[in-house]
Amino acid sequence: MFVIFGATGKVGKATITKLSAEGAPVRAVLRDPGKAAPLAALGCEIAIAEIGDADAMAGAMRNATAVQLICPINPHAADVRRQMLRSIERMADAIDAARPPRVLAISDYGAHLTIDTGITSLFHAMEERFRQCATEMVFLRSAEHMENWARYLKIAGETGIMPSMHQPLSRPFPTVSAADIGGMAADLLLAGEEHGHSPRIVHGEGPREYTALEIAAALGRLMTRSVVARELPRADWPATLTRAGLSHNYADLIVRLADVHNKGLIGVEAGDGEIRRGRTDLSAALELFLPHAPRAEVVDHVRRGEEPNQGW
């Protein structure tokens, strides 16, 4: 039995889809019973548990062969760090109570760093806490999700400009489709082999790196208009993020991450772990957002995402 938390998120859905296609039994764990029907239609057993409820989480993990965990981030929280650290502690309590043989945790590129990396520092804290649990651990560190660039569809379509906190614009950086991360997670869960030591570190990224210039060009091709990237002035970052609906606290964490990222410090941990590459390119990931909703709704949907690597 494969127990998947965050079952309605982009990564969780992709993991469940692949596991179900392989005929593996899946228990989908979600917070809202109203969202259970599509997962039940895939043949999933359904469990309801809040991340803050360690007893309910432990119950959902019962008789698990392996568990996939993803720590939600509330971008509107007044104190994101406090909220996420509390969630991490409750997840660890549930692991210790249920003692599943193996746990795969979705983490973040740069989670190995001990310096202040803003939001990524919280994934460092998650990994450190989970290392204390008496179960085999796999940390799947995800590069920035390609889907996050869909938030720029509206402004790029209206102005022909894609503002970027990735600077300089010509610097390439890793990015990956959330669906590919879910597929990688399913492969790791299904393999189930002993790795020799715990935790096992796996880095997930796309088939190649992109620059902000290339991302702007990809948006332009999708919307059949010229789109250019422009550096967003550093002084404008906090206000831009809060206008997009993020709390001041979360915006500060994203700004700190961007500063470290632009120094070239966020990447694969040297000498530890492996790299797995997805097959989805950027245009294919973004194209999925075009037909399903008006652009303003697409941007809002992406902004509300509560998964790691929401990007900036």
Short mmCIF file of N, CA and C in Angstrom, two decimals, residues 51-161:
data_model
loop_
_atom_site.label_atom_id
_atom_site.label_comp_id
_atom_site.label_asym_id
_atom_site.label_seq_id
_atom_site.Cartn_x
_atom_site.Cartn_y
_atom_site.Cartn_z
N ILE A 51 -2.68 17.99 8.10
CA ILE A 51 -1.25 17.89 8.36
C ILE A 51 -0.95 18.17 9.83
N GLY A 52 -1.72 19.02 10.47
CA GLY A 52 -1.48 19.34 11.88
C GLY A 52 -1.97 18.30 12.86
N ASP A 53 -2.63 17.25 12.37
CA ASP A 53 -3.20 16.21 13.24
C ASP A 53 -2.34 14.96 13.13
N ALA A 54 -1.39 14.81 14.06
CA ALA A 54 -0.44 13.70 13.99
C ALA A 54 -1.14 12.35 14.11
N ASP A 55 -2.17 12.27 14.94
CA ASP A 55 -2.87 10.99 15.12
C ASP A 55 -3.58 10.58 13.83
N ALA A 56 -4.25 11.53 13.17
CA ALA A 56 -4.94 11.22 11.92
C ALA A 56 -3.93 10.84 10.84
N MET A 57 -2.80 11.51 10.81
CA MET A 57 -1.78 11.18 9.82
C MET A 57 -1.21 9.79 10.07
N ALA A 58 -0.95 9.48 11.32
CA ALA A 58 -0.43 8.14 11.65
C ALA A 58 -1.45 7.07 11.26
N GLY A 59 -2.74 7.35 11.48
CA GLY A 59 -3.77 6.40 11.07
C GLY A 59 -3.78 6.19 9.57
N ALA A 60 -3.57 7.26 8.82
CA ALA A 60 -3.54 7.15 7.36
C ALA A 60 -2.35 6.34 6.88
N MET A 61 -1.29 6.31 7.68
CA MET A 61 -0.08 5.57 7.31
C MET A 61 -0.13 4.09 7.67
N ARG A 62 -1.21 3.63 8.27
CA ARG A 62 -1.26 2.25 8.76
C ARG A 62 -1.03 1.25 7.62
N ASN A 63 -0.25 0.22 7.90
CA ASN A 63 0.03 -0.86 6.95
C ASN A 63 0.64 -0.37 5.64
N ALA A 64 1.31 0.76 5.68
CA ALA A 64 1.90 1.31 4.45
C ALA A 64 3.17 0.57 4.07
N THR A 65 3.33 0.34 2.78
CA THR A 65 4.61 -0.11 2.24
C THR A 65 5.57 1.06 2.18
N ALA A 66 5.05 2.21 1.77
CA ALA A 66 5.83 3.44 1.69
C ALA A 66 4.87 4.61 1.74
N VAL A 67 5.39 5.74 2.21
CA VAL A 67 4.60 6.96 2.36
C VAL A 67 5.28 8.09 1.62
N GLN A 68 4.49 8.87 0.86
CA GLN A 68 5.01 10.09 0.24
C GLN A 68 4.45 11.29 0.98
N LEU A 69 5.35 12.18 1.42
CA LEU A 69 4.95 13.36 2.17
C LEU A 69 5.35 14.63 1.43
N ILE A 70 4.51 15.62 1.51
CA ILE A 70 4.83 16.94 0.99
C ILE A 70 4.29 17.95 2.00
N CYS A 71 5.13 18.89 2.40
CA CYS A 71 4.74 19.84 3.43
C CYS A 71 4.10 21.05 2.78
N PRO A 72 2.83 21.31 3.06
CA PRO A 72 2.16 22.45 2.43
C PRO A 72 2.70 23.77 2.94
N ILE A 73 2.69 24.76 2.07
CA ILE A 73 3.08 26.11 2.44
C ILE A 73 1.88 27.01 2.20
N ASN A 74 1.52 27.78 3.20
CA ASN A 74 0.43 28.75 3.04
C ASN A 74 1.04 30.11 2.73
N PRO A 75 0.98 30.56 1.48
CA PRO A 75 1.63 31.82 1.11
C PRO A 75 0.97 33.05 1.71
N HIS A 76 -0.17 32.86 2.38
CA HIS A 76 -0.88 33.98 2.98
C HIS A 76 -0.68 34.04 4.50
N ALA A 77 0.05 33.08 5.06
CA ALA A 77 0.21 33.02 6.51
C ALA A 77 1.02 34.21 7.03
N ALA A 78 0.66 34.68 8.21
CA ALA A 78 1.38 35.79 8.81
C ALA A 78 2.77 35.38 9.25
N ASP A 79 2.93 34.11 9.65
CA ASP A 79 4.24 33.59 10.07
C ASP A 79 4.42 32.23 9.40
N VAL A 80 4.94 32.25 8.18
CA VAL A 80 5.08 31.02 7.40
C VAL A 80 6.04 30.05 8.06
N ARG A 81 7.15 30.57 8.56
CA ARG A 81 8.15 29.71 9.18
C ARG A 81 7.56 28.94 10.37
N ARG A 82 6.89 29.66 11.25
CA ARG A 82 6.32 29.00 12.42
C ARG A 82 5.31 27.95 12.02
N GLN A 83 4.45 28.27 11.06
CA GLN A 83 3.42 27.34 10.63
C GLN A 83 4.03 26.09 10.00
N MET A 84 5.04 26.28 9.15
CA MET A 84 5.62 25.13 8.47
C MET A 84 6.43 24.27 9.43
N LEU A 85 7.16 24.89 10.36
CA LEU A 85 7.92 24.10 11.34
C LEU A 85 6.97 23.27 12.21
N ARG A 86 5.81 23.83 12.52
CA ARG A 86 4.83 23.07 13.29
C ARG A 86 4.32 21.89 12.47
N SER A 87 4.08 22.10 11.19
CA SER A 87 3.63 21.00 10.33
C SER A 87 4.69 19.92 10.22
N ILE A 88 5.94 20.32 10.09
CA ILE A 88 7.05 19.36 10.01
C ILE A 88 7.09 18.49 11.27
N GLU A 89 6.93 19.14 12.42
CA GLU A 89 6.98 18.39 13.68
C GLU A 89 5.84 17.39 13.77
N ARG A 90 4.65 17.80 13.34
CA ARG A 90 3.50 16.88 13.39
C ARG A 90 3.70 15.71 12.42
N MET A 91 4.29 15.97 11.25
CA MET A 91 4.57 14.88 10.31
C MET A 91 5.57 13.91 10.91
N ALA A 92 6.60 14.44 11.55
CA ALA A 92 7.60 13.57 12.18
C ALA A 92 6.97 12.74 13.30
N ASP A 93 6.08 13.36 14.09
CA ASP A 93 5.38 12.62 15.14
C ASP A 93 4.58 11.46 14.54
N ALA A 94 3.92 11.71 13.42
CA ALA A 94 3.12 10.66 12.77
C ALA A 94 4.01 9.54 12.26
N ILE A 95 5.15 9.89 11.68
CA ILE A 95 6.09 8.86 11.21
C ILE A 95 6.56 8.00 12.38
N ASP A 96 6.91 8.64 13.48
CA ASP A 96 7.40 7.89 14.64
C ASP A 96 6.33 6.99 15.22
N ALA A 97 5.06 7.44 15.14
CA ALA A 97 3.97 6.63 15.69
C ALA A 97 3.63 5.46 14.77
N ALA A 98 3.59 5.69 13.45
CA ALA A 98 3.17 4.66 12.50
C ALA A 98 4.32 3.75 12.08
N ARG A 99 5.53 4.25 12.10
CA ARG A 99 6.74 3.51 11.71
C ARG A 99 6.61 2.84 10.34
N PRO A 100 6.26 3.59 9.29
CA PRO A 100 6.24 2.98 7.95
C PRO A 100 7.65 2.57 7.55
N PRO A 101 7.80 1.52 6.74
CA PRO A 101 9.15 1.07 6.37
C PRO A 101 9.96 2.12 5.62
N ARG A 102 9.26 2.96 4.83
CA ARG A 102 9.98 3.92 3.99
C ARG A 102 9.13 5.16 3.82
N VAL A 103 9.80 6.33 3.82
CA VAL A 103 9.14 7.61 3.59
C VAL A 103 9.89 8.35 2.50
N LEU A 104 9.17 8.83 1.51
CA LEU A 104 9.73 9.72 0.49
C LEU A 104 9.17 11.11 0.74
N ALA A 105 10.05 12.06 1.00
CA ALA A 105 9.64 13.44 1.26
C ALA A 105 10.05 14.32 0.09
N ILE A 106 9.10 15.08 -0.43
CA ILE A 106 9.40 16.05 -1.48
C ILE A 106 10.08 17.24 -0.84
N SER A 107 11.31 17.51 -1.26
CA SER A 107 12.10 18.59 -0.69
C SER A 107 12.44 19.60 -1.78
N ASP A 108 13.49 20.37 -1.57
CA ASP A 108 13.76 21.54 -2.40
C ASP A 108 15.24 21.60 -2.76
N TYR A 109 15.52 22.04 -4.00
CA TYR A 109 16.91 22.30 -4.37
C TYR A 109 17.49 23.31 -3.38
N GLY A 110 18.70 23.02 -2.91
CA GLY A 110 19.36 23.90 -1.95
C GLY A 110 19.06 23.57 -0.51
N ALA A 111 18.29 22.49 -0.25
CA ALA A 111 17.92 22.14 1.12
C ALA A 111 19.12 21.71 1.96
N HIS A 112 20.23 21.39 1.32
CA HIS A 112 21.42 20.99 2.06
C HIS A 112 22.17 22.18 2.66
N LEU A 113 21.88 23.39 2.17
CA LEU A 113 22.64 24.56 2.60
C LEU A 113 22.27 24.96 4.03
N THR A 114 23.29 25.38 4.78
CA THR A 114 23.06 25.81 6.16
C THR A 114 22.96 27.32 6.28
N ILE A 115 23.21 28.05 5.21
CA ILE A 115 23.05 29.50 5.21
C ILE A 115 21.57 29.86 5.10
N ASP A 116 21.25 31.12 5.30
CA ASP A 116 19.86 31.57 5.18
C ASP A 116 19.46 31.58 3.71
N THR A 117 18.55 30.69 3.37
CA THR A 117 18.04 30.62 2.00
C THR A 117 16.55 30.92 1.95
N GLY A 118 16.05 31.65 2.92
CA GLY A 118 14.64 32.00 2.91
C GLY A 118 13.75 30.78 3.02
N ILE A 119 12.82 30.64 2.10
CA ILE A 119 11.86 29.55 2.17
C ILE A 119 12.54 28.18 2.11
N THR A 120 13.66 28.09 1.39
CA THR A 120 14.34 26.80 1.27
C THR A 120 14.94 26.36 2.59
N SER A 121 15.25 27.29 3.48
CA SER A 121 15.76 26.93 4.80
C SER A 121 14.76 26.05 5.56
N LEU A 122 13.49 26.21 5.27
CA LEU A 122 12.48 25.40 5.95
C LEU A 122 12.53 23.95 5.48
N PHE A 123 12.94 23.73 4.23
CA PHE A 123 13.11 22.35 3.76
C PHE A 123 14.39 21.74 4.32
N HIS A 124 15.38 22.57 4.58
CA HIS A 124 16.55 22.09 5.32
C HIS A 124 16.12 21.62 6.71
N ALA A 125 15.27 22.40 7.37
CA ALA A 125 14.77 22.01 8.69
C ALA A 125 13.96 20.72 8.61
N MET A 126 13.17 20.57 7.56
CA MET A 126 12.39 19.34 7.38
C MET A 126 13.31 18.13 7.26
N GLU A 127 14.31 18.24 6.41
CA GLU A 127 15.23 17.11 6.23
C GLU A 127 15.94 16.77 7.54
N GLU A 128 16.39 17.78 8.26
CA GLU A 128 17.08 17.53 9.52
C GLU A 128 16.17 16.84 10.52
N ARG A 129 14.92 17.24 10.59
CA ARG A 129 13.99 16.60 11.53
C ARG A 129 13.66 15.18 11.09
N PHE A 130 13.45 14.97 9.81
CA PHE A 130 13.11 13.63 9.34
C PHE A 130 14.27 12.65 9.47
N ARG A 131 15.48 13.15 9.46
CA ARG A 131 16.65 12.27 9.66
C ARG A 131 16.61 11.61 11.03
N GLN A 132 15.91 12.20 11.96
CA GLN A 132 15.83 11.65 13.31
C GLN A 132 14.80 10.53 13.42
N CYS A 133 13.98 10.35 12.40
CA CYS A 133 12.94 9.32 12.45
C CYS A 133 13.54 7.96 12.15
N ALA A 134 13.00 6.96 12.80
CA ALA A 134 13.54 5.59 12.67
C ALA A 134 12.88 4.88 11.50
N THR A 135 13.06 5.41 10.31
CA THR A 135 12.55 4.77 9.10
C THR A 135 13.45 5.13 7.95
N GLU A 136 13.44 4.34 6.89
CA GLU A 136 14.25 4.63 5.71
C GLU A 136 13.69 5.87 5.02
N MET A 137 14.58 6.82 4.73
CA MET A 137 14.16 8.10 4.15
C MET A 137 14.70 8.29 2.74
N VAL A 138 13.86 8.86 1.90
CA VAL A 138 14.28 9.33 0.57
C VAL A 138 13.88 10.80 0.48
N PHE A 139 14.84 11.67 0.18
CA PHE A 139 14.54 13.08 -0.04
C PHE A 139 14.64 13.35 -1.54
N LEU A 140 13.51 13.65 -2.14
CA LEU A 140 13.46 14.01 -3.55
C LEU A 140 13.42 15.53 -3.64
N ARG A 141 14.57 16.12 -3.94
CA ARG A 141 14.70 17.58 -3.99
C ARG A 141 14.31 18.07 -5.38
N SER A 142 13.32 18.91 -5.41
CA SER A 142 12.77 19.38 -6.68
C SER A 142 13.37 20.73 -7.05
N ALA A 143 13.74 20.88 -8.32
CA ALA A 143 14.06 22.19 -8.85
C ALA A 143 12.78 23.00 -8.94
N GLU A 144 12.89 24.28 -9.26
CA GLU A 144 11.73 25.15 -9.40
C GLU A 144 10.75 24.58 -10.43
N HIS A 145 9.47 24.62 -10.11
CA HIS A 145 8.47 24.04 -11.00
C HIS A 145 8.22 24.93 -12.21
N MET A 146 8.24 24.31 -13.39
CA MET A 146 7.96 25.03 -14.63
C MET A 146 6.58 25.69 -14.61
N GLU A 147 5.63 25.00 -14.00
CA GLU A 147 4.26 25.48 -14.01
C GLU A 147 4.12 26.86 -13.36
N ASN A 148 5.06 27.21 -12.49
CA ASN A 148 4.95 28.50 -11.81
C ASN A 148 5.06 29.68 -12.77
N TRP A 149 5.69 29.47 -13.91
CA TRP A 149 5.84 30.57 -14.86
C TRP A 149 4.52 30.90 -15.55
N ALA A 150 3.51 30.05 -15.36
CA ALA A 150 2.19 30.37 -15.91
C ALA A 150 1.60 31.61 -15.26
N ARG A 151 2.09 31.98 -14.09
CA ARG A 151 1.59 33.19 -13.43
C ARG A 151 1.88 34.44 -14.24
N TYR A 152 2.82 34.34 -15.19
CA TYR A 152 3.18 35.50 -16.00
C TYR A 152 2.38 35.58 -17.30
N LEU A 153 1.49 34.63 -17.53
CA LEU A 153 0.75 34.64 -18.79
C LEU A 153 -0.07 35.91 -18.96
N LYS A 154 -0.72 36.37 -17.90
CA LYS A 154 -1.58 37.53 -18.02
C LYS A 154 -0.78 38.79 -18.33
N ILE A 155 0.23 39.07 -17.51
CA ILE A 155 0.99 40.30 -17.72
C ILE A 155 1.76 40.26 -19.03
N ALA A 156 2.30 39.08 -19.38
CA ALA A 156 3.03 38.97 -20.64
C ALA A 156 2.09 39.16 -21.83
N GLY A 157 0.88 38.60 -21.71
CA GLY A 157 -0.08 38.76 -22.79
C GLY A 157 -0.54 40.19 -22.97
N GLU A 158 -0.64 40.92 -21.87
CA GLU A 158 -1.14 42.29 -21.93
C GLU A 158 -0.05 43.30 -22.30
N THR A 159 1.19 43.07 -21.84
CA THR A 159 2.24 44.08 -22.00
C THR A 159 3.40 43.65 -22.89
N GLY A 160 3.53 42.34 -23.13
CA GLY A 160 4.70 41.85 -23.87
C GLY A 160 5.96 41.82 -23.03
N ILE A 161 5.81 41.98 -21.72
CA ILE A 161 6.96 41.99 -20.80
C ILE A 161 6.77 40.93 -19.73
#
